[in-house]
PDB file of C-alpha atoms in Angstrom:
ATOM      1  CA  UNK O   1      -1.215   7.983   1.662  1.00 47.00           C
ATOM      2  CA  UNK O   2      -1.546  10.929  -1.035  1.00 44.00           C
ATOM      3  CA  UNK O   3       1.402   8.868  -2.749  1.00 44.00           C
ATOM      4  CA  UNK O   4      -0.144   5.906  -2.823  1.00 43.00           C
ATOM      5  CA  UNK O   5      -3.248   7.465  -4.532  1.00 42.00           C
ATOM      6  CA  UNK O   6      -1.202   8.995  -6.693  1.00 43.00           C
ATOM      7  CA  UNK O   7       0.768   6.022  -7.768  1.00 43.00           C
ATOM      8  CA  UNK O   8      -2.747   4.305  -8.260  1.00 47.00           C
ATOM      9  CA  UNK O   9      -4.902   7.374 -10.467  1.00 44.00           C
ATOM     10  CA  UNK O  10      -1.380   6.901 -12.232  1.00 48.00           C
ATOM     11  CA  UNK O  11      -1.850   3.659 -13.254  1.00 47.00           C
ATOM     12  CA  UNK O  12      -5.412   3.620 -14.018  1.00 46.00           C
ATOM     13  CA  UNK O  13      -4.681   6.607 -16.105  1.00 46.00           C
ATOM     14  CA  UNK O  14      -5.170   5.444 -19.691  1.00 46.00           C
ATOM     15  CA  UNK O  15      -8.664   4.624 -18.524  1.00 42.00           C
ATOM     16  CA  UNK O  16      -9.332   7.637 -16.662  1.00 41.00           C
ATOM     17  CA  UNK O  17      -8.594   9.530 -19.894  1.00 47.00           C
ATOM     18  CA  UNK O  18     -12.387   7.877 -20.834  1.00 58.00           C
ATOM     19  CA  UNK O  19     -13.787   7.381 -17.595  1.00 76.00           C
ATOM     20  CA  UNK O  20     -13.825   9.021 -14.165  1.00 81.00           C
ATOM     21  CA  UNK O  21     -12.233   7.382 -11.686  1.00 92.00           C
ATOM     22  CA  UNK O  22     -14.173   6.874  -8.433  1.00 94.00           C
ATOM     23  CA  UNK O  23     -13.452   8.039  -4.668  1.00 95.00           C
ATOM     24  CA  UNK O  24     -12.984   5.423  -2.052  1.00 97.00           C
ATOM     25  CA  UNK O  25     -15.336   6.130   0.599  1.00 98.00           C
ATOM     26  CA  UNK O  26     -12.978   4.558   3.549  1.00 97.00           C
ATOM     27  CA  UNK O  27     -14.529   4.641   6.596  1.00 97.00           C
ATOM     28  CA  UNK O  28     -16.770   2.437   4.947  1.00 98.00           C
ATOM     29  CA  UNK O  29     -14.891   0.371   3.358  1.00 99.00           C
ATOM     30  CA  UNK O  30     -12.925  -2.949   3.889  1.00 99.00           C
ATOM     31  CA  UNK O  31     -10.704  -5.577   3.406  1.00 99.00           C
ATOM     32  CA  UNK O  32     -10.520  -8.611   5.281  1.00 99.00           C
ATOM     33  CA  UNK O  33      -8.719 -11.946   5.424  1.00 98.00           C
ATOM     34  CA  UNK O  34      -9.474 -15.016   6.911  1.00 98.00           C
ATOM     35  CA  UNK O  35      -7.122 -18.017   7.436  1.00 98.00           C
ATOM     36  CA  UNK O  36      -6.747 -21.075   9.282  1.00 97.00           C
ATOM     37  CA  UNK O  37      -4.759 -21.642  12.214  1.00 96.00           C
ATOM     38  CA  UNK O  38      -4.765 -25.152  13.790  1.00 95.00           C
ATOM     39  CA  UNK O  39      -8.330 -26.157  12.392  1.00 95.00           C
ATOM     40  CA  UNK O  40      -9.893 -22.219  13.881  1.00 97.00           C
ATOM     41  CA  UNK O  41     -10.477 -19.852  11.386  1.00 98.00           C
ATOM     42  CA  UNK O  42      -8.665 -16.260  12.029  1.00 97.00           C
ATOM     43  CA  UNK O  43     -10.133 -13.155  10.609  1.00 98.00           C
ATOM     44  CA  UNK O  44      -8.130 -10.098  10.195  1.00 98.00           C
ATOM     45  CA  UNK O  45      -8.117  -7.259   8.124  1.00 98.00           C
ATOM     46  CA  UNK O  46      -6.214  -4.302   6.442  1.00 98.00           C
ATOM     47  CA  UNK O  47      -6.834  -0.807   7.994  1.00 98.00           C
ATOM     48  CA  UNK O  48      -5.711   1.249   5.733  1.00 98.00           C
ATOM     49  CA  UNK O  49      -5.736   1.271   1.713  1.00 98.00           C
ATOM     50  CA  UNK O  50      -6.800   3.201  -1.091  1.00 98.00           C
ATOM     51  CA  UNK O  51      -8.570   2.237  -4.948  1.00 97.00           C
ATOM     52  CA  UNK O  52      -8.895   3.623  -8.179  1.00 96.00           C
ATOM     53  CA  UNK O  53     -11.376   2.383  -9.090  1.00 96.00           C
ATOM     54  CA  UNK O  54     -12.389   3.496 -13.292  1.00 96.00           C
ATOM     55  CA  UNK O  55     -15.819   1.276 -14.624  1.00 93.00           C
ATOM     56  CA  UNK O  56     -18.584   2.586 -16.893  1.00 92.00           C
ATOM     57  CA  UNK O  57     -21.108  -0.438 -15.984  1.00 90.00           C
ATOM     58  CA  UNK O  58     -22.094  -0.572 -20.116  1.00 90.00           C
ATOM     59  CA  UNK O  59     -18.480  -0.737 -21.154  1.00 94.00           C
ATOM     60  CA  UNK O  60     -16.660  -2.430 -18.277  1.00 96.00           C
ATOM     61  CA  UNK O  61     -13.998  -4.025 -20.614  1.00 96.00           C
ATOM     62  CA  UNK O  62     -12.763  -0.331 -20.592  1.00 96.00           C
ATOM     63  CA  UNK O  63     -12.444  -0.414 -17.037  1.00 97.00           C
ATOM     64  CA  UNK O  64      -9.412  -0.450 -14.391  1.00 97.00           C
ATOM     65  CA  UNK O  65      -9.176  -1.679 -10.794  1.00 98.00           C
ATOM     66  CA  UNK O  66      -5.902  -0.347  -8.674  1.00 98.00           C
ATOM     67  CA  UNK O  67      -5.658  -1.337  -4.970  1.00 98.00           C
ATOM     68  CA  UNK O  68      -2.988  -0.417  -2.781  1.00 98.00           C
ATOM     69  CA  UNK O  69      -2.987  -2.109   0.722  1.00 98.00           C
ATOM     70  CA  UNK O  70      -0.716  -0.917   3.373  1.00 99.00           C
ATOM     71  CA  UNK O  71       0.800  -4.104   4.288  1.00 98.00           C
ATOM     72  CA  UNK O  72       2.038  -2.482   8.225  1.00 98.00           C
ATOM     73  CA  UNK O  73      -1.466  -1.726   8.972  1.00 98.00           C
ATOM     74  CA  UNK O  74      -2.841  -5.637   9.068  1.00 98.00           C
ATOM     75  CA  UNK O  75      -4.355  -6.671  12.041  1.00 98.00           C
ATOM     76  CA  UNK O  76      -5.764  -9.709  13.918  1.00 98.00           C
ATOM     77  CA  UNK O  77      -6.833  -7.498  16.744  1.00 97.00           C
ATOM     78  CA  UNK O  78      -4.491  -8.550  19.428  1.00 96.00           C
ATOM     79  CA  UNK O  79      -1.535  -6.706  19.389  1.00 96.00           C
ATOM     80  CA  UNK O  80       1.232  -8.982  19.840  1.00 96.00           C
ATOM     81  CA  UNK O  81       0.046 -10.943  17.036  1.00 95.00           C
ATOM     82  CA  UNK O  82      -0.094  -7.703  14.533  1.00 97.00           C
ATOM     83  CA  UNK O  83       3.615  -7.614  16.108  1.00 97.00           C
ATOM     84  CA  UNK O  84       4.392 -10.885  14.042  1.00 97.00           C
ATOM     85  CA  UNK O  85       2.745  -9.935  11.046  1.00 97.00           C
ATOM     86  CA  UNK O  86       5.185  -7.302  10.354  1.00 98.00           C
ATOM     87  CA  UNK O  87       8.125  -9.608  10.586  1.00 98.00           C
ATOM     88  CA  UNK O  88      10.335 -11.361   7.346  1.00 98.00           C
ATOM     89  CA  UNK O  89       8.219 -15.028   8.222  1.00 98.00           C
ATOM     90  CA  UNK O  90       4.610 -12.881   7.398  1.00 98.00           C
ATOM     91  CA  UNK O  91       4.452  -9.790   5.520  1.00 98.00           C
ATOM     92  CA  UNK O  92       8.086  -8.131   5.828  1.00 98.00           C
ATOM     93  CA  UNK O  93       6.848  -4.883   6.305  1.00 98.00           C
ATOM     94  CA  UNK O  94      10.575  -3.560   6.515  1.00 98.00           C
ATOM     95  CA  UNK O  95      10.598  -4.772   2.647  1.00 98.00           C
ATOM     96  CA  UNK O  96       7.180  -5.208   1.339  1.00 98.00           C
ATOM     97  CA  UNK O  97       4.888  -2.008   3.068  1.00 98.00           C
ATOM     98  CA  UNK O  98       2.637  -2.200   0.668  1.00 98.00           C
ATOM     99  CA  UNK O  99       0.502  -4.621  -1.691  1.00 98.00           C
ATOM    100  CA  UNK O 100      -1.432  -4.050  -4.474  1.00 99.00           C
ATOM    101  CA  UNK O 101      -3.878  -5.444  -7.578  1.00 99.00           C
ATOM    102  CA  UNK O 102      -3.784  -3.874 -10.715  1.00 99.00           C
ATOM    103  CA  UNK O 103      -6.496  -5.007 -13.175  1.00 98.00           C
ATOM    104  CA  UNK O 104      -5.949  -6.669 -16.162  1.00 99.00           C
ATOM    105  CA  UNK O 105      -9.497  -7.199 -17.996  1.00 98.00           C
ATOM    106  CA  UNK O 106     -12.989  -6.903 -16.677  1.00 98.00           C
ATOM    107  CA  UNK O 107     -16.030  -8.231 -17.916  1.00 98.00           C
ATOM    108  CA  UNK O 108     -19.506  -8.744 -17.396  1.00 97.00           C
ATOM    109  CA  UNK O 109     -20.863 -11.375 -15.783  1.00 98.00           C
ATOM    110  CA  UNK O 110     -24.850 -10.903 -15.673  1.00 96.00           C
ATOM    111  CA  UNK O 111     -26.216  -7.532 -14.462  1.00 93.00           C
ATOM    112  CA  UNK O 112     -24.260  -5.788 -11.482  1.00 95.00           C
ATOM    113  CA  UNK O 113     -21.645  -8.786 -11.652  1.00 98.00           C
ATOM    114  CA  UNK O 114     -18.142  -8.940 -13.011  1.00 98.00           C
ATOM    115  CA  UNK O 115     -14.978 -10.877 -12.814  1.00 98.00           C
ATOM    116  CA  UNK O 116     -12.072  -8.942 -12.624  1.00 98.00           C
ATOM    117  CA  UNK O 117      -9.166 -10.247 -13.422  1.00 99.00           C
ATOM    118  CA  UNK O 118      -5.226  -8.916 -13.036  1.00 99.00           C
ATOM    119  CA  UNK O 119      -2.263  -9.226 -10.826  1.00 99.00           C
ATOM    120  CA  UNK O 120      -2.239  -9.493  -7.139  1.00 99.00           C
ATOM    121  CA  UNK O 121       1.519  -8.591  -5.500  1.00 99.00           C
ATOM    122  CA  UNK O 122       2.006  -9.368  -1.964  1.00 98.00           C
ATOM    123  CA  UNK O 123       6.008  -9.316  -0.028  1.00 98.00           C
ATOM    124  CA  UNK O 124       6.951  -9.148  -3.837  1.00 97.00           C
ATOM    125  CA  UNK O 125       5.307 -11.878  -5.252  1.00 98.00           C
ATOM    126  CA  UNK O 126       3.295 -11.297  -8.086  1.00 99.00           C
ATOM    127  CA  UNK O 127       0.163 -14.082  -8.876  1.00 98.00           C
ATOM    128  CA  UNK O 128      -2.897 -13.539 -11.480  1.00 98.00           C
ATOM    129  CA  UNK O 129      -6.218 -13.460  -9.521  1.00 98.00           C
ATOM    130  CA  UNK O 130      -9.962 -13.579 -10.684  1.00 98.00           C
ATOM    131  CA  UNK O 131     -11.640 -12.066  -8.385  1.00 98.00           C
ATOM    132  CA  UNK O 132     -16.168 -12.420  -8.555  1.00 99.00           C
ATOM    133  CA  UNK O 133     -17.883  -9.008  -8.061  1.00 98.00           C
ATOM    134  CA  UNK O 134     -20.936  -7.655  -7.885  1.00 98.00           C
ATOM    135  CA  UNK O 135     -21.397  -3.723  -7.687  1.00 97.00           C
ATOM    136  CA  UNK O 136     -24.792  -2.092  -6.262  1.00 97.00           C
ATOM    137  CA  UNK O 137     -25.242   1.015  -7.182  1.00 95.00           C
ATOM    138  CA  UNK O 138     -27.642   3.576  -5.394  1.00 92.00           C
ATOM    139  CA  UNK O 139     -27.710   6.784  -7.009  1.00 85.00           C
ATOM    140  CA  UNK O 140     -24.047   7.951  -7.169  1.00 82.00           C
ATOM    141  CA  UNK O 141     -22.943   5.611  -4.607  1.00 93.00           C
ATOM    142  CA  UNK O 142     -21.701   2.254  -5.628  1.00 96.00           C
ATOM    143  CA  UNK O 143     -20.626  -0.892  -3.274  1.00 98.00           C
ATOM    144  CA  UNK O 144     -18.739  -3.836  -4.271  1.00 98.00           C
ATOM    145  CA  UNK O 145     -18.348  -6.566  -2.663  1.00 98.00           C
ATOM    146  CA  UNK O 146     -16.525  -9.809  -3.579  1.00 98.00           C
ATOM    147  CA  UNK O 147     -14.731 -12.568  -2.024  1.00 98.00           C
ATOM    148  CA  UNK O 148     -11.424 -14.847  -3.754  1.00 98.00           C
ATOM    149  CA  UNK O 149      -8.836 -17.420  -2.116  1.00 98.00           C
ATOM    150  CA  UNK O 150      -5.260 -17.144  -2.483  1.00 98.00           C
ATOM    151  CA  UNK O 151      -2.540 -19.491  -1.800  1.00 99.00           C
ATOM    152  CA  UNK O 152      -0.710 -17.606   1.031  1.00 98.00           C
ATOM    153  CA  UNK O 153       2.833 -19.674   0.187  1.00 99.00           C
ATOM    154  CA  UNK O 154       2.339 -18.489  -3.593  1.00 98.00           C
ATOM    155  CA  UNK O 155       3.195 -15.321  -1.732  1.00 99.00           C
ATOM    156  CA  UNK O 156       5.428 -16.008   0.860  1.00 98.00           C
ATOM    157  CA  UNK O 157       3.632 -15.446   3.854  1.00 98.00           C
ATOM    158  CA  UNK O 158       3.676 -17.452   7.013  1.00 97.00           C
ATOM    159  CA  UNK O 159       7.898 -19.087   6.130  1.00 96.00           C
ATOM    160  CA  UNK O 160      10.216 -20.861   7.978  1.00 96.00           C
ATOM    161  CA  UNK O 161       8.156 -23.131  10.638  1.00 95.00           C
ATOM    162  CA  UNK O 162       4.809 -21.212   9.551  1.00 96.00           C
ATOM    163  CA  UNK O 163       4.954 -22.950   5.938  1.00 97.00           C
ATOM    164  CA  UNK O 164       3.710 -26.108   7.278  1.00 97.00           C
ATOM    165  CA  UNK O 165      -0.123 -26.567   6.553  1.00 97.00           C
ATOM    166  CA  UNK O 166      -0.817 -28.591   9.401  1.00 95.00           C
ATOM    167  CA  UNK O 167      -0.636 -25.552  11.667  1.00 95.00           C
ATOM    168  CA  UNK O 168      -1.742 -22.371   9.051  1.00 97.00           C
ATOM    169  CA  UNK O 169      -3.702 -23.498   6.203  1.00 98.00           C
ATOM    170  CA  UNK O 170      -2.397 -22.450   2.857  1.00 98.00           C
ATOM    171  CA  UNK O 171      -5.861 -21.809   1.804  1.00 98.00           C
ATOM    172  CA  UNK O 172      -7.037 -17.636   2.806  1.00 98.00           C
ATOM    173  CA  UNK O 173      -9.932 -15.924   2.113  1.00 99.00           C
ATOM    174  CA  UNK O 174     -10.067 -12.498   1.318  1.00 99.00           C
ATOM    175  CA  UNK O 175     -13.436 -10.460   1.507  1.00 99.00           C
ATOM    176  CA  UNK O 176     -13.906  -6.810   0.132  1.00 99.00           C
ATOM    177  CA  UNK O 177     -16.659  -4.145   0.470  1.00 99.00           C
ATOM    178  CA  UNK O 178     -15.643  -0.740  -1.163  1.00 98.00           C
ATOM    179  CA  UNK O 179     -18.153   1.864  -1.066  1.00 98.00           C
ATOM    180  CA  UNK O 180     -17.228   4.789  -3.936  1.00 97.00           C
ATOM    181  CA  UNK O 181     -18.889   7.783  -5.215  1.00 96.00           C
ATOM    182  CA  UNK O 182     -18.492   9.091  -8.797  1.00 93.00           C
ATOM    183  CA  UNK O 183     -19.439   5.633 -11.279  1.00 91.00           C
ATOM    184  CA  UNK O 184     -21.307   6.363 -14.042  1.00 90.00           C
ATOM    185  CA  UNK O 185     -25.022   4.857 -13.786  1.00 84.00           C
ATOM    186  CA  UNK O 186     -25.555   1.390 -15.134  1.00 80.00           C
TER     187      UNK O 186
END
């Protein structure tokens, strides 16, 4: 994990040059996904990951999001199906371990809300995302939360007899509440 977080302070670097970059506060934090299997949504979520996370709230254009999920810890809370997540037809966890967004612009979108935009990479595929957030901040603590859909066969997950629509929706949401310490007041 101190590799990941490396990797990401690296690439958020230029911007931490002119602005701190925040600490995750992961125990309460999240990231969570919900599809559709067979008309029944199915919420999982990602156990472990790590953000850089570099925004002054008055100059967020100058800002950088990094996220690095580990792809083998996803879960949908029963083992055996956590089992087939980590095979080629889902996330390939043998190939792909880990996924990640890296920010490409931010701006502001009224007070405490922003759209983020950049790349999100899952099992190798890279897709541009814009992903809606709004950031509450209480003293040096700051929590943002946010919620985008992706097309899950943009990125390759659920092949072979899983890529029919009828039975997994191509449609998931993913949710997000990171709680950091260290943003500059708005």
């Amino acid at each position: 994990m101190k590799a990941v977080l490396a990797l990401a302070l690296a690439l958020v670097a230029g911007a931490a040059l002119a602005q701190p970059v925040a600490t995750l506060d992961p125990a309460r934090s999240e990231i969570t996904f919900t599809s559709t299997q067979m008309g029944v949504p199915v919420e999982g979520r990602f156990r472990r990951f790590d953000a850089a996370i570099a925004l002054d709230p008055k100059r967020p254009e100058t800002g950088s999001v990094g996220i690095t999920l580990d792809a083998t810890s996803a879960t949908l809370g029963i083992a055996e199906t956590d089992a087939e997540l980590l095979k080629p037809n889902w996330f390939d966890t043998a190939r792909f371990a880990q996924a990640s967004f890296r920010s490409t612009a931010i701006r502001s979108t009224g007070a405490g809300r922003y759209e983020v935009a950049g790349t999100l990479t899952v099992k190798g595929s890279a897709q541009p995302v814009v992903v809606p957030v709004t950031l509450v901040q209480q003293g040096a603590m700051a929590t943002a939360t946010g919620a985008f859909t992706i097309k899950r066969l943009a990125y390759r997950i659920g092949e072979a007899e899983w890529a029919d629509t009828s039975l997994v929706a191509n449609d998931v949401q993913v949710r997000f509440k990171l709680v950091v310490n260290g943003l500059p007041p708005p």
